[in-house]
Amino acid sequence: MTNKQVSFGNISHRTPIMLIADDQPLVVRQIYEVFQDDFHIFMASDGAQCVEMANELLPDIILLDINMPHLDGFQVCEKIKENVITSHIPVIFITSNIDEADEVKGFEVGGVDFIRKPINPTIMWARVQSHAQIKRQSDLLRRLALIDGLTGVSNRYQFDEQLLTDWLSCAREKNSLALLMIDADNFKQLNDTYGHQAGDKFLKVLAEKVATCAHRPGDLVARYGGEEFACILPNTDLAGALKVAEDIRTLIEQTVVCLETSRDQISAIKTTVSIGLHCLVPDRKDQPDVLIKSADQALYQAKALGKNQICIFEHEHIKQASN
């Protein structure tokens, strides 16, 4: 499988994101010159903007000036750590004057380190890279914990987390986000006929085939529950999502799974999937649940129309895709 939930190389090879929050342009320029080759860098000029950008960008590290207008660095850090979406982001404080009480307060609100002004580029680079590496390792462990043990694709928790991340990203960039809800047809009958071990083998094959079709680094395939899978396709328009859905439907229809049904007999089993699809440009005012609900409605319609087909939720209506 090549998509990101089971291939962890992209975690270390992805260019990380840095958010700098400082109202002094000279300091921002100094930091940018040190890290421009290592990070995608974004800048905030005050505390309130930093909180907003942290929620939108989900950066890998934040360099945060303590003395800023509207909200000071300590208040900003508290808000970042209170939000479950941003709480895991390491925050390094930047300051020209700090005493022991300030240092204690900085660690109490969730900061991981301090960098003093005037900035020493060598020391700053070493400290930032150290915390960035720790976060990369933490992200890897978190992803390992978010894999479905049976099929090897992402589990429901990873799906929920990634959908929110992609929702915010596509809303910010005004790009399309597509979701496929995929359900194995007649799976209960297969389980009842051949047993749960045979059903488990079938689900593994199904997950592998779906992941083969959703193969871009940004795509994510997850086991949503039971015999139902979900596929998140960021930066994908309706035509692109429909092609992925049809590739999945066709591949599963053509797949033969050999199941051991008794000690001396192996049965070749074929089945199909029904797929519900919804594609939209996210609005930050909404929640990604609207995407799930619409794709689910389309899936139910695909089942009702006879299975082994794709239905699309579009403009508050559901239509059948031509196979």
PDB file of C-alpha atoms in Angstrom:
ATOM      1  CA  MET A   1       0.000   0.000   0.000  1.00  0.00           C
ATOM      2  CA  THR A   2       1.241   3.425  -0.805  1.00  0.00           C
ATOM      3  CA  ASN A   3      -1.098   5.904   0.803  1.00  0.00           C
ATOM      4  CA  LYS A   4      -0.010   7.805   3.854  1.00  0.00           C
ATOM      5  CA  GLN A   5      -1.626   5.901   6.684  1.00  0.00           C
ATOM      6  CA  VAL A   6       0.624   2.887   6.118  1.00  0.00           C
ATOM      7  CA  SER A   7       3.663   4.525   4.563  1.00  0.00           C
ATOM      8  CA  PHE A   8       5.401   6.640   7.156  1.00  0.00           C
ATOM      9  CA  GLY A   9       8.247   7.964   5.042  1.00  0.00           C
ATOM     10  CA  ASN A  10       6.268  11.063   4.169  1.00  0.00           C
ATOM     11  CA  ILE A  11       6.245  12.142   7.830  1.00  0.00           C
ATOM     12  CA  SER A  12       9.992  12.763   7.799  1.00  0.00           C
ATOM     13  CA  HIS A  13      10.216  13.880   4.166  1.00  0.00           C
ATOM     14  CA  ARG A  14       7.343  16.366   4.275  1.00  0.00           C
ATOM     15  CA  THR A  15       8.569  19.936   4.595  1.00  0.00           C
ATOM     16  CA  PRO A  16       7.449  21.052   8.073  1.00  0.00           C
ATOM     17  CA  ILE A  17       5.565  24.286   8.749  1.00  0.00           C
ATOM     18  CA  MET A  18       6.874  27.014  11.050  1.00  0.00           C
ATOM     19  CA  LEU A  19       4.747  29.857  12.416  1.00  0.00           C
ATOM     20  CA  ILE A  20       6.637  32.936  13.637  1.00  0.00           C
ATOM     21  CA  ALA A  21       4.732  35.373  15.849  1.00  0.00           C
ATOM     22  CA  ASP A  22       6.686  38.582  16.442  1.00  0.00           C
ATOM     23  CA  ASP A  23       5.838  42.256  15.877  1.00  0.00           C
ATOM     24  CA  GLN A  24       9.460  43.164  15.058  1.00  0.00           C
ATOM     25  CA  PRO A  25      10.115  42.762  11.304  1.00  0.00           C
ATOM     26  CA  LEU A  26      13.878  42.593  11.805  1.00  0.00           C
ATOM     27  CA  VAL A  27      13.564  39.583  14.132  1.00  0.00           C
ATOM     28  CA  VAL A  28      11.187  37.855  11.733  1.00  0.00           C
ATOM     29  CA  ARG A  29      13.638  38.423   8.867  1.00  0.00           C
ATOM     30  CA  GLN A  30      16.515  36.956  10.920  1.00  0.00           C
ATOM     31  CA  ILE A  31      14.510  33.822  11.715  1.00  0.00           C
ATOM     32  CA  TYR A  32      13.344  33.477   8.129  1.00  0.00           C
ATOM     33  CA  GLU A  33      16.921  33.603   6.820  1.00  0.00           C
ATOM     34  CA  VAL A  34      17.961  30.827   9.201  1.00  0.00           C
ATOM     35  CA  PHE A  35      15.081  28.434   8.426  1.00  0.00           C
ATOM     36  CA  GLN A  36      13.928  29.267   4.882  1.00  0.00           C
ATOM     37  CA  ASP A  37      15.472  26.071   3.491  1.00  0.00           C
ATOM     38  CA  ASP A  38      14.072  23.812   6.231  1.00  0.00           C
ATOM     39  CA  PHE A  39      10.488  24.975   6.772  1.00  0.00           C
ATOM     40  CA  HIS A  40       7.474  26.473   5.070  1.00  0.00           C
ATOM     41  CA  ILE A  41       7.368  29.716   7.055  1.00  0.00           C
ATOM     42  CA  PHE A  42       4.301  31.800   7.954  1.00  0.00           C
ATOM     43  CA  MET A  43       4.246  34.985  10.025  1.00  0.00           C
ATOM     44  CA  ALA A  44       1.849  36.593  12.507  1.00  0.00           C
ATOM     45  CA  SER A  45       2.285  40.152  13.805  1.00  0.00           C
ATOM     46  CA  ASP A  46       0.216  39.884  16.991  1.00  0.00           C
ATOM     47  CA  GLY A  47      -1.070  37.316  19.458  1.00  0.00           C
ATOM     48  CA  ALA A  48      -4.649  37.085  18.217  1.00  0.00           C
ATOM     49  CA  GLN A  49      -3.452  36.507  14.654  1.00  0.00           C
ATOM     50  CA  CYS A  50      -1.067  33.818  15.888  1.00  0.00           C
ATOM     51  CA  VAL A  51      -3.901  31.865  17.525  1.00  0.00           C
ATOM     52  CA  GLU A  52      -6.015  32.125  14.378  1.00  0.00           C
ATOM     53  CA  MET A  53      -3.172  31.035  12.090  1.00  0.00           C
ATOM     54  CA  ALA A  54      -2.215  28.155  14.382  1.00  0.00           C
ATOM     55  CA  ASN A  55      -5.777  26.801  14.059  1.00  0.00           C
ATOM     56  CA  GLU A  56      -5.701  27.152  10.278  1.00  0.00           C
ATOM     57  CA  LEU A  57      -2.143  26.000   9.507  1.00  0.00           C
ATOM     58  CA  LEU A  58      -1.550  23.415  12.258  1.00  0.00           C
ATOM     59  CA  PRO A  59       2.185  24.194  12.111  1.00  0.00           C
ATOM     60  CA  ASP A  60       4.880  21.816  13.280  1.00  0.00           C
ATOM     61  CA  ILE A  61       6.496  24.451  15.490  1.00  0.00           C
ATOM     62  CA  ILE A  62       5.694  27.963  16.701  1.00  0.00           C
ATOM     63  CA  LEU A  63       8.282  30.642  17.559  1.00  0.00           C
ATOM     64  CA  LEU A  64       6.429  33.078  19.790  1.00  0.00           C
ATOM     65  CA  ASP A  65       7.478  36.499  21.049  1.00  0.00           C
ATOM     66  CA  ILE A  66       6.424  37.102  24.646  1.00  0.00           C
ATOM     67  CA  ASN A  67       5.774  40.841  24.317  1.00  0.00           C
ATOM     68  CA  MET A  68       3.130  41.408  21.628  1.00  0.00           C
ATOM     69  CA  PRO A  69       0.002  43.551  21.214  1.00  0.00           C
ATOM     70  CA  HIS A  70      -3.520  42.290  22.029  1.00  0.00           C
ATOM     71  CA  LEU A  71      -2.371  39.000  23.582  1.00  0.00           C
ATOM     72  CA  ASP A  72       1.066  38.398  25.073  1.00  0.00           C
ATOM     73  CA  GLY A  73       3.007  35.231  24.355  1.00  0.00           C
ATOM     74  CA  PHE A  74       1.935  33.488  27.553  1.00  0.00           C
ATOM     75  CA  GLN A  75      -1.760  34.084  26.779  1.00  0.00           C
ATOM     76  CA  VAL A  76      -1.292  32.893  23.216  1.00  0.00           C
ATOM     77  CA  CYS A  77       0.433  29.721  24.373  1.00  0.00           C
ATOM     78  CA  GLU A  78      -2.376  29.008  26.840  1.00  0.00           C
ATOM     79  CA  LYS A  79      -4.966  29.275  24.070  1.00  0.00           C
ATOM     80  CA  ILE A  80      -2.935  27.025  21.776  1.00  0.00           C
ATOM     81  CA  LYS A  81      -2.547  24.372  24.466  1.00  0.00           C
ATOM     82  CA  GLU A  82      -6.225  24.528  25.466  1.00  0.00           C
ATOM     83  CA  ASN A  83      -7.294  23.612  21.931  1.00  0.00           C
ATOM     84  CA  VAL A  84      -7.101  19.861  21.312  1.00  0.00           C
ATOM     85  CA  ILE A  85      -6.326  20.496  17.641  1.00  0.00           C
ATOM     86  CA  THR A  86      -3.210  22.574  18.379  1.00  0.00           C
ATOM     87  CA  SER A  87      -2.185  21.312  21.826  1.00  0.00           C
ATOM     88  CA  HIS A  88       0.562  19.041  20.460  1.00  0.00           C
ATOM     89  CA  ILE A  89       2.412  21.858  18.642  1.00  0.00           C
ATOM     90  CA  PRO A  90       5.711  22.795  20.350  1.00  0.00           C
ATOM     91  CA  VAL A  91       5.944  26.479  21.285  1.00  0.00           C
ATOM     92  CA  ILE A  92       9.320  28.172  21.719  1.00  0.00           C
ATOM     93  CA  PHE A  93       9.272  31.599  23.335  1.00  0.00           C
ATOM     94  CA  ILE A  94      11.424  34.426  21.983  1.00  0.00           C
ATOM     95  CA  THR A  95      12.306  37.231  24.378  1.00  0.00           C
ATOM     96  CA  SER A  96      14.917  39.885  25.064  1.00  0.00           C
ATOM     97  CA  ASN A  97      14.365  40.088  28.822  1.00  0.00           C
ATOM     98  CA  ILE A  98      13.385  37.145  30.975  1.00  0.00           C
ATOM     99  CA  ASP A  99      13.736  36.393  34.658  1.00  0.00           C
ATOM    100  CA  GLU A 100      13.268  33.137  36.512  1.00  0.00           C
ATOM    101  CA  ALA A 101       9.578  33.819  37.237  1.00  0.00           C
ATOM    102  CA  ASP A 102       8.851  34.390  33.540  1.00  0.00           C
ATOM    103  CA  GLU A 103      10.705  31.233  32.632  1.00  0.00           C
ATOM    104  CA  VAL A 104       8.669  29.223  35.130  1.00  0.00           C
ATOM    105  CA  LYS A 105       5.447  30.758  33.805  1.00  0.00           C
ATOM    106  CA  GLY A 106       6.459  29.929  30.226  1.00  0.00           C
ATOM    107  CA  PHE A 107       6.878  26.258  31.013  1.00  0.00           C
ATOM    108  CA  GLU A 108       3.680  26.213  33.083  1.00  0.00           C
ATOM    109  CA  VAL A 109       1.585  27.426  30.135  1.00  0.00           C
ATOM    110  CA  GLY A 110       3.097  24.767  27.868  1.00  0.00           C
ATOM    111  CA  GLY A 111       6.212  26.238  26.244  1.00  0.00           C
ATOM    112  CA  VAL A 112       9.066  23.860  25.493  1.00  0.00           C
ATOM    113  CA  ASP A 113      12.027  26.264  25.303  1.00  0.00           C
ATOM    114  CA  PHE A 114      13.251  29.862  25.216  1.00  0.00           C
ATOM    115  CA  ILE A 115      15.371  31.727  22.670  1.00  0.00           C
ATOM    116  CA  ARG A 116      16.865  35.008  23.771  1.00  0.00           C
ATOM    117  CA  LYS A 117      17.289  38.175  21.745  1.00  0.00           C
ATOM    118  CA  PRO A 118      19.551  39.217  20.143  1.00  0.00           C
ATOM    119  CA  ILE A 119      19.256  35.933  18.303  1.00  0.00           C
ATOM    120  CA  ASN A 120      22.234  33.633  17.933  1.00  0.00           C
ATOM    121  CA  PRO A 121      21.492  31.767  14.652  1.00  0.00           C
ATOM    122  CA  THR A 122      23.512  28.668  15.570  1.00  0.00           C
ATOM    123  CA  ILE A 123      21.867  28.202  18.969  1.00  0.00           C
ATOM    124  CA  MET A 124      18.422  28.941  17.594  1.00  0.00           C
ATOM    125  CA  TRP A 125      18.838  26.479  14.705  1.00  0.00           C
ATOM    126  CA  ALA A 126      19.966  23.695  17.054  1.00  0.00           C
ATOM    127  CA  ARG A 127      17.104  24.212  19.508  1.00  0.00           C
ATOM    128  CA  VAL A 128      14.413  24.442  16.870  1.00  0.00           C
ATOM    129  CA  GLN A 129      15.673  21.385  14.989  1.00  0.00           C
ATOM    130  CA  SER A 130      15.780  19.394  18.216  1.00  0.00           C
ATOM    131  CA  HIS A 131      12.141  20.142  19.031  1.00  0.00           C
ATOM    132  CA  ALA A 132      11.081  19.617  15.425  1.00  0.00           C
ATOM    133  CA  GLN A 133      12.678  16.168  15.468  1.00  0.00           C
ATOM    134  CA  ILE A 134      10.908  15.292  18.717  1.00  0.00           C
ATOM    135  CA  LYS A 135       7.596  16.295  17.140  1.00  0.00           C
ATOM    136  CA  ARG A 136       8.305  14.190  14.037  1.00  0.00           C
ATOM    137  CA  GLN A 137       8.926  11.173  16.246  1.00  0.00           C
ATOM    138  CA  SER A 138       5.794  11.918  18.265  1.00  0.00           C
ATOM    139  CA  ASP A 139       3.742  12.225  15.076  1.00  0.00           C
ATOM    140  CA  LEU A 140       5.060   8.872  13.897  1.00  0.00           C
ATOM    141  CA  LEU A 141       4.090   7.166  17.167  1.00  0.00           C
ATOM    142  CA  ARG A 142       0.656   8.788  17.051  1.00  0.00           C
ATOM    143  CA  ARG A 143       0.115   7.531  13.519  1.00  0.00           C
ATOM    144  CA  LEU A 144       1.228   4.014  14.463  1.00  0.00           C
ATOM    145  CA  ALA A 145      -1.398   4.115  17.200  1.00  0.00           C
ATOM    146  CA  LEU A 146      -4.030   5.181  14.684  1.00  0.00           C
ATOM    147  CA  ILE A 147      -3.871   2.160  12.373  1.00  0.00           C
ATOM    148  CA  ASP A 148      -6.663  -0.392  12.146  1.00  0.00           C
ATOM    149  CA  GLY A 149      -5.164  -3.609  13.485  1.00  0.00           C
ATOM    150  CA  LEU A 150      -6.990  -5.901  11.067  1.00  0.00           C
ATOM    151  CA  THR A 151      -6.627  -4.160   7.714  1.00  0.00           C
ATOM    152  CA  GLY A 152      -3.518  -1.974   8.122  1.00  0.00           C
ATOM    153  CA  VAL A 153      -5.262   1.201   6.955  1.00  0.00           C
ATOM    154  CA  SER A 154      -6.105   4.119   9.220  1.00  0.00           C
ATOM    155  CA  ASN A 155      -8.648   3.650  11.969  1.00  0.00           C
ATOM    156  CA  ARG A 156     -11.636   5.839  12.779  1.00  0.00           C
ATOM    157  CA  TYR A 157      -9.670   8.131  15.081  1.00  0.00           C
ATOM    158  CA  GLN A 158      -7.108   8.879  12.405  1.00  0.00           C
ATOM    159  CA  PHE A 159      -9.912   9.460   9.927  1.00  0.00           C
ATOM    160  CA  ASP A 160     -11.570  12.032  12.190  1.00  0.00           C
ATOM    161  CA  GLU A 161      -8.291  13.834  12.813  1.00  0.00           C
ATOM    162  CA  GLN A 162      -7.225  13.887   9.167  1.00  0.00           C
ATOM    163  CA  LEU A 163     -10.622  14.975   7.883  1.00  0.00           C
ATOM    164  CA  LEU A 164     -10.545  18.006  10.167  1.00  0.00           C
ATOM    165  CA  THR A 165      -6.982  18.844   9.088  1.00  0.00           C
ATOM    166  CA  ASP A 166      -7.851  18.572   5.392  1.00  0.00           C
ATOM    167  CA  TRP A 167     -11.093  20.487   5.926  1.00  0.00           C
ATOM    168  CA  LEU A 168      -9.215  23.455   7.402  1.00  0.00           C
ATOM    169  CA  SER A 169      -6.466  23.282   4.792  1.00  0.00           C
ATOM    170  CA  CYS A 170      -8.839  23.146   1.814  1.00  0.00           C
ATOM    171  CA  ALA A 171     -10.974  25.932   3.323  1.00  0.00           C
ATOM    172  CA  ARG A 172      -7.894  28.112   3.648  1.00  0.00           C
ATOM    173  CA  GLU A 173      -6.724  27.419   0.090  1.00  0.00           C
ATOM    174  CA  LYS A 174     -10.292  27.355  -1.334  1.00  0.00           C
ATOM    175  CA  ASN A 175      -9.659  23.893  -2.807  1.00  0.00           C
ATOM    176  CA  SER A 176     -12.099  21.036  -3.227  1.00  0.00           C
ATOM    177  CA  LEU A 177     -12.271  18.210  -0.702  1.00  0.00           C
ATOM    178  CA  ALA A 178     -13.883  14.896  -1.627  1.00  0.00           C
ATOM    179  CA  LEU A 179     -15.017  12.013   0.562  1.00  0.00           C
ATOM    180  CA  LEU A 180     -15.900   8.481  -0.511  1.00  0.00           C
ATOM    181  CA  MET A 181     -17.895   6.217   1.790  1.00  0.00           C
ATOM    182  CA  ILE A 182     -17.413   2.609   0.659  1.00  0.00           C
ATOM    183  CA  ASP A 183     -19.380  -0.392   1.866  1.00  0.00           C
ATOM    184  CA  ALA A 184     -18.862  -4.058   0.989  1.00  0.00           C
ATOM    185  CA  ASP A 185     -22.014  -5.490  -0.564  1.00  0.00           C
ATOM    186  CA  ASN A 186     -23.538  -8.629   0.997  1.00  0.00           C
ATOM    187  CA  PHE A 187     -20.805  -8.866   3.612  1.00  0.00           C
ATOM    188  CA  LYS A 188     -23.084 -10.321   6.285  1.00  0.00           C
ATOM    189  CA  GLN A 189     -24.003 -13.141   3.942  1.00  0.00           C
ATOM    190  CA  LEU A 190     -20.316 -13.812   3.273  1.00  0.00           C
ATOM    191  CA  ASN A 191     -19.612 -13.911   7.012  1.00  0.00           C
ATOM    192  CA  ASP A 192     -22.551 -16.208   7.706  1.00  0.00           C
ATOM    193  CA  THR A 193     -21.594 -18.559   4.881  1.00  0.00           C
ATOM    194  CA  TYR A 194     -17.830 -18.800   5.275  1.00  0.00           C
ATOM    195  CA  GLY A 195     -17.166 -17.643   8.834  1.00  0.00           C
ATOM    196  CA  HIS A 196     -15.540 -14.623  10.457  1.00  0.00           C
ATOM    197  CA  GLN A 197     -11.977 -15.609   9.580  1.00  0.00           C
ATOM    198  CA  ALA A 198     -12.914 -15.633   5.917  1.00  0.00           C
ATOM    199  CA  GLY A 199     -14.650 -12.288   6.399  1.00  0.00           C
ATOM    200  CA  ASP A 200     -11.527 -10.830   7.995  1.00  0.00           C
ATOM    201  CA  LYS A 201      -9.404 -11.957   5.064  1.00  0.00           C
ATOM    202  CA  PHE A 202     -11.830 -10.373   2.670  1.00  0.00           C
ATOM    203  CA  LEU A 203     -11.695  -7.051   4.539  1.00  0.00           C
ATOM    204  CA  LYS A 204      -7.889  -7.066   4.336  1.00  0.00           C
ATOM    205  CA  VAL A 205      -8.019  -7.572   0.580  1.00  0.00           C
ATOM    206  CA  LEU A 206     -10.689  -4.899   0.232  1.00  0.00           C
ATOM    207  CA  ALA A 207      -8.592  -2.365   2.165  1.00  0.00           C
ATOM    208  CA  GLU A 208      -5.547  -3.149   0.026  1.00  0.00           C
ATOM    209  CA  LYS A 209      -7.474  -2.658  -3.217  1.00  0.00           C
ATOM    210  CA  VAL A 210      -9.002   0.633  -2.076  1.00  0.00           C
ATOM    211  CA  ALA A 211      -5.577   1.923  -1.012  1.00  0.00           C
ATOM    212  CA  THR A 212      -4.160   0.934  -4.407  1.00  0.00           C
ATOM    213  CA  CYS A 213      -6.616   3.307  -6.095  1.00  0.00           C
ATOM    214  CA  ALA A 214      -6.239   6.175  -3.593  1.00  0.00           C
ATOM    215  CA  HIS A 215      -2.493   6.337  -3.947  1.00  0.00           C
ATOM    216  CA  ARG A 216      -1.496  10.003  -3.788  1.00  0.00           C
ATOM    217  CA  PRO A 217       0.567  11.023  -0.731  1.00  0.00           C
ATOM    218  CA  GLY A 218      -2.292  13.220   0.517  1.00  0.00           C
ATOM    219  CA  ASP A 219      -5.048  10.611   0.180  1.00  0.00           C
ATOM    220  CA  LEU A 220      -6.194   8.660   3.215  1.00  0.00           C
ATOM    221  CA  VAL A 221      -8.080   5.381   3.426  1.00  0.00           C
ATOM    222  CA  ALA A 222      -9.625   4.409   6.752  1.00  0.00           C
ATOM    223  CA  ARG A 223     -11.760   1.634   8.115  1.00  0.00           C
ATOM    224  CA  TYR A 224     -14.811   3.587   9.201  1.00  0.00           C
ATOM    225  CA  GLY A 225     -16.495   0.676  10.947  1.00  0.00           C
ATOM    226  CA  GLY A 226     -17.289  -2.974  10.259  1.00  0.00           C
ATOM    227  CA  GLU A 227     -17.196  -3.514   6.497  1.00  0.00           C
ATOM    228  CA  GLU A 228     -17.360   0.217   5.722  1.00  0.00           C
ATOM    229  CA  PHE A 229     -14.348   2.209   4.560  1.00  0.00           C
ATOM    230  CA  ALA A 230     -13.822   5.916   3.931  1.00  0.00           C
ATOM    231  CA  CYS A 231     -11.473   7.652   1.552  1.00  0.00           C
ATOM    232  CA  ILE A 232     -10.455  11.307   2.005  1.00  0.00           C
ATOM    233  CA  LEU A 233      -9.275  13.002  -1.193  1.00  0.00           C
ATOM    234  CA  PRO A 234      -7.981  16.529  -0.505  1.00  0.00           C
ATOM    235  CA  ASN A 235      -7.497  18.998  -3.361  1.00  0.00           C
ATOM    236  CA  THR A 236      -9.690  16.819  -5.589  1.00  0.00           C
ATOM    237  CA  ASP A 237     -12.593  17.995  -7.724  1.00  0.00           C
ATOM    238  CA  LEU A 238     -15.711  15.976  -8.496  1.00  0.00           C
ATOM    239  CA  ALA A 239     -14.341  14.519 -11.736  1.00  0.00           C
ATOM    240  CA  GLY A 240     -11.158  13.358 -10.011  1.00  0.00           C
ATOM    241  CA  ALA A 241     -13.045  11.875  -7.077  1.00  0.00           C
ATOM    242  CA  LEU A 242     -15.458  10.084  -9.388  1.00  0.00           C
ATOM    243  CA  LYS A 243     -12.529   8.527 -11.256  1.00  0.00           C
ATOM    244  CA  VAL A 244     -11.058   7.207  -7.990  1.00  0.00           C
ATOM    245  CA  ALA A 245     -14.473   5.867  -6.968  1.00  0.00           C
ATOM    246  CA  GLU A 246     -14.972   4.117 -10.302  1.00  0.00           C
ATOM    247  CA  ASP A 247     -11.435   2.674 -10.155  1.00  0.00           C
ATOM    248  CA  ILE A 248     -12.266   1.235  -6.721  1.00  0.00           C
ATOM    249  CA  ARG A 249     -15.648  -0.143  -7.807  1.00  0.00           C
ATOM    250  CA  THR A 250     -14.203  -1.756 -10.931  1.00  0.00           C
ATOM    251  CA  LEU A 251     -11.176  -3.222  -9.178  1.00  0.00           C
ATOM    252  CA  ILE A 252     -13.252  -4.792  -6.404  1.00  0.00           C
ATOM    253  CA  GLU A 253     -15.717  -6.184  -8.949  1.00  0.00           C
ATOM    254  CA  GLN A 254     -12.823  -7.877 -10.747  1.00  0.00           C
ATOM    255  CA  THR A 255     -11.094  -9.165  -7.606  1.00  0.00           C
ATOM    256  CA  VAL A 256     -11.293 -12.817  -6.662  1.00  0.00           C
ATOM    257  CA  VAL A 257     -10.578 -13.690  -3.025  1.00  0.00           C
ATOM    258  CA  CYS A 258      -9.636 -17.286  -2.291  1.00  0.00           C
ATOM    259  CA  LEU A 259     -11.095 -18.340   1.061  1.00  0.00           C
ATOM    260  CA  GLU A 260     -10.468 -21.594   2.878  1.00  0.00           C
ATOM    261  CA  THR A 261     -13.945 -22.852   3.663  1.00  0.00           C
ATOM    262  CA  SER A 262     -13.004 -26.287   4.957  1.00  0.00           C
ATOM    263  CA  ARG A 263      -9.907 -28.382   5.510  1.00  0.00           C
ATOM    264  CA  ASP A 264      -9.891 -29.636   1.947  1.00  0.00           C
ATOM    265  CA  GLN A 265     -11.701 -26.920   0.056  1.00  0.00           C
ATOM    266  CA  ILE A 266     -10.880 -23.395  -1.088  1.00  0.00           C
ATOM    267  CA  SER A 267     -13.608 -21.208  -2.546  1.00  0.00           C
ATOM    268  CA  ALA A 268     -13.033 -18.337  -4.941  1.00  0.00           C
ATOM    269  CA  ILE A 269     -15.263 -15.483  -3.811  1.00  0.00           C
ATOM    270  CA  LYS A 270     -16.209 -12.363  -5.732  1.00  0.00           C
ATOM    271  CA  THR A 271     -18.124  -9.389  -4.388  1.00  0.00           C
ATOM    272  CA  THR A 272     -18.792  -5.723  -5.030  1.00  0.00           C
ATOM    273  CA  VAL A 273     -18.902  -2.409  -3.207  1.00  0.00           C
ATOM    274  CA  SER A 274     -21.332   0.487  -3.099  1.00  0.00           C
ATOM    275  CA  ILE A 275     -19.881   3.990  -2.894  1.00  0.00           C
ATOM    276  CA  GLY A 276     -21.295   7.337  -1.798  1.00  0.00           C
ATOM    277  CA  LEU A 277     -19.416  10.464  -2.893  1.00  0.00           C
ATOM    278  CA  HIS A 278     -19.552  14.097  -1.896  1.00  0.00           C
ATOM    279  CA  CYS A 279     -17.200  16.858  -3.070  1.00  0.00           C
ATOM    280  CA  LEU A 280     -17.191  20.484  -1.947  1.00  0.00           C
ATOM    281  CA  VAL A 281     -15.046  23.494  -1.135  1.00  0.00           C
ATOM    282  CA  PRO A 282     -15.107  23.599   2.678  1.00  0.00           C
ATOM    283  CA  ASP A 283     -16.326  26.623   4.594  1.00  0.00           C
ATOM    284  CA  ARG A 284     -14.607  27.239   7.914  1.00  0.00           C
ATOM    285  CA  LYS A 285     -17.976  28.186   9.389  1.00  0.00           C
ATOM    286  CA  ASP A 286     -19.139  24.596   8.895  1.00  0.00           C
ATOM    287  CA  GLN A 287     -17.902  21.319  10.337  1.00  0.00           C
ATOM    288  CA  PRO A 288     -16.644  18.310   8.320  1.00  0.00           C
ATOM    289  CA  ASP A 289     -19.609  16.314   9.625  1.00  0.00           C
ATOM    290  CA  VAL A 290     -21.640  17.800   6.769  1.00  0.00           C
ATOM    291  CA  LEU A 291     -19.338  16.013   4.311  1.00  0.00           C
ATOM    292  CA  ILE A 292     -19.727  12.675   6.100  1.00  0.00           C
ATOM    293  CA  LYS A 293     -23.497  12.982   6.339  1.00  0.00           C
ATOM    294  CA  SER A 294     -23.878  13.779   2.636  1.00  0.00           C
ATOM    295  CA  ALA A 295     -21.543  10.989   1.471  1.00  0.00           C
ATOM    296  CA  ASP A 296     -23.413   8.571   3.752  1.00  0.00           C
ATOM    297  CA  GLN A 297     -26.741   9.557   2.234  1.00  0.00           C
ATOM    298  CA  ALA A 298     -25.309   8.907  -1.218  1.00  0.00           C
ATOM    299  CA  LEU A 299     -24.033   5.503  -0.045  1.00  0.00           C
ATOM    300  CA  TYR A 300     -27.462   4.513   1.243  1.00  0.00           C
ATOM    301  CA  GLN A 301     -28.937   5.461  -2.102  1.00  0.00           C
ATOM    302  CA  ALA A 302     -26.352   3.335  -3.941  1.00  0.00           C
ATOM    303  CA  LYS A 303     -27.410   0.388  -1.806  1.00  0.00           C
ATOM    304  CA  ALA A 304     -31.090   1.046  -2.438  1.00  0.00           C
ATOM    305  CA  LEU A 305     -30.567   1.203  -6.201  1.00  0.00           C
ATOM    306  CA  GLY A 306     -29.108  -2.300  -6.320  1.00  0.00           C
ATOM    307  CA  LYS A 307     -25.513  -2.053  -5.026  1.00  0.00           C
ATOM    308  CA  ASN A 308     -22.253  -2.212  -7.011  1.00  0.00           C
ATOM    309  CA  GLN A 309     -22.561   1.426  -8.000  1.00  0.00           C
ATOM    310  CA  ILE A 310     -21.660   5.002  -7.145  1.00  0.00           C
ATOM    311  CA  CYS A 311     -24.038   7.733  -6.080  1.00  0.00           C
ATOM    312  CA  ILE A 312     -23.073  11.409  -5.810  1.00  0.00           C
ATOM    313  CA  PHE A 313     -24.451  13.966  -3.372  1.00  0.00           C
ATOM    314  CA  GLU A 314     -24.524  17.223  -5.330  1.00  0.00           C
ATOM    315  CA  HIS A 315     -26.438  20.459  -4.770  1.00  0.00           C
ATOM    316  CA  GLU A 316     -28.659  18.898  -2.077  1.00  0.00           C
ATOM    317  CA  HIS A 317     -29.625  16.064  -4.439  1.00  0.00           C
ATOM    318  CA  ILE A 318     -28.287  12.551  -4.972  1.00  0.00           C
ATOM    319  CA  LYS A 319     -27.661  11.271  -8.463  1.00  0.00           C
ATOM    320  CA  GLN A 320     -26.476   7.944  -9.788  1.00  0.00           C
ATOM    321  CA  ALA A 321     -23.099   7.902 -11.515  1.00  0.00           C
ATOM    322  CA  SER A 322     -22.896   6.005 -14.782  1.00  0.00           C
ATOM    323  CA  ASN A 323     -20.731   2.894 -14.544  1.00  0.00           C
TER     324      ASN A 323
END
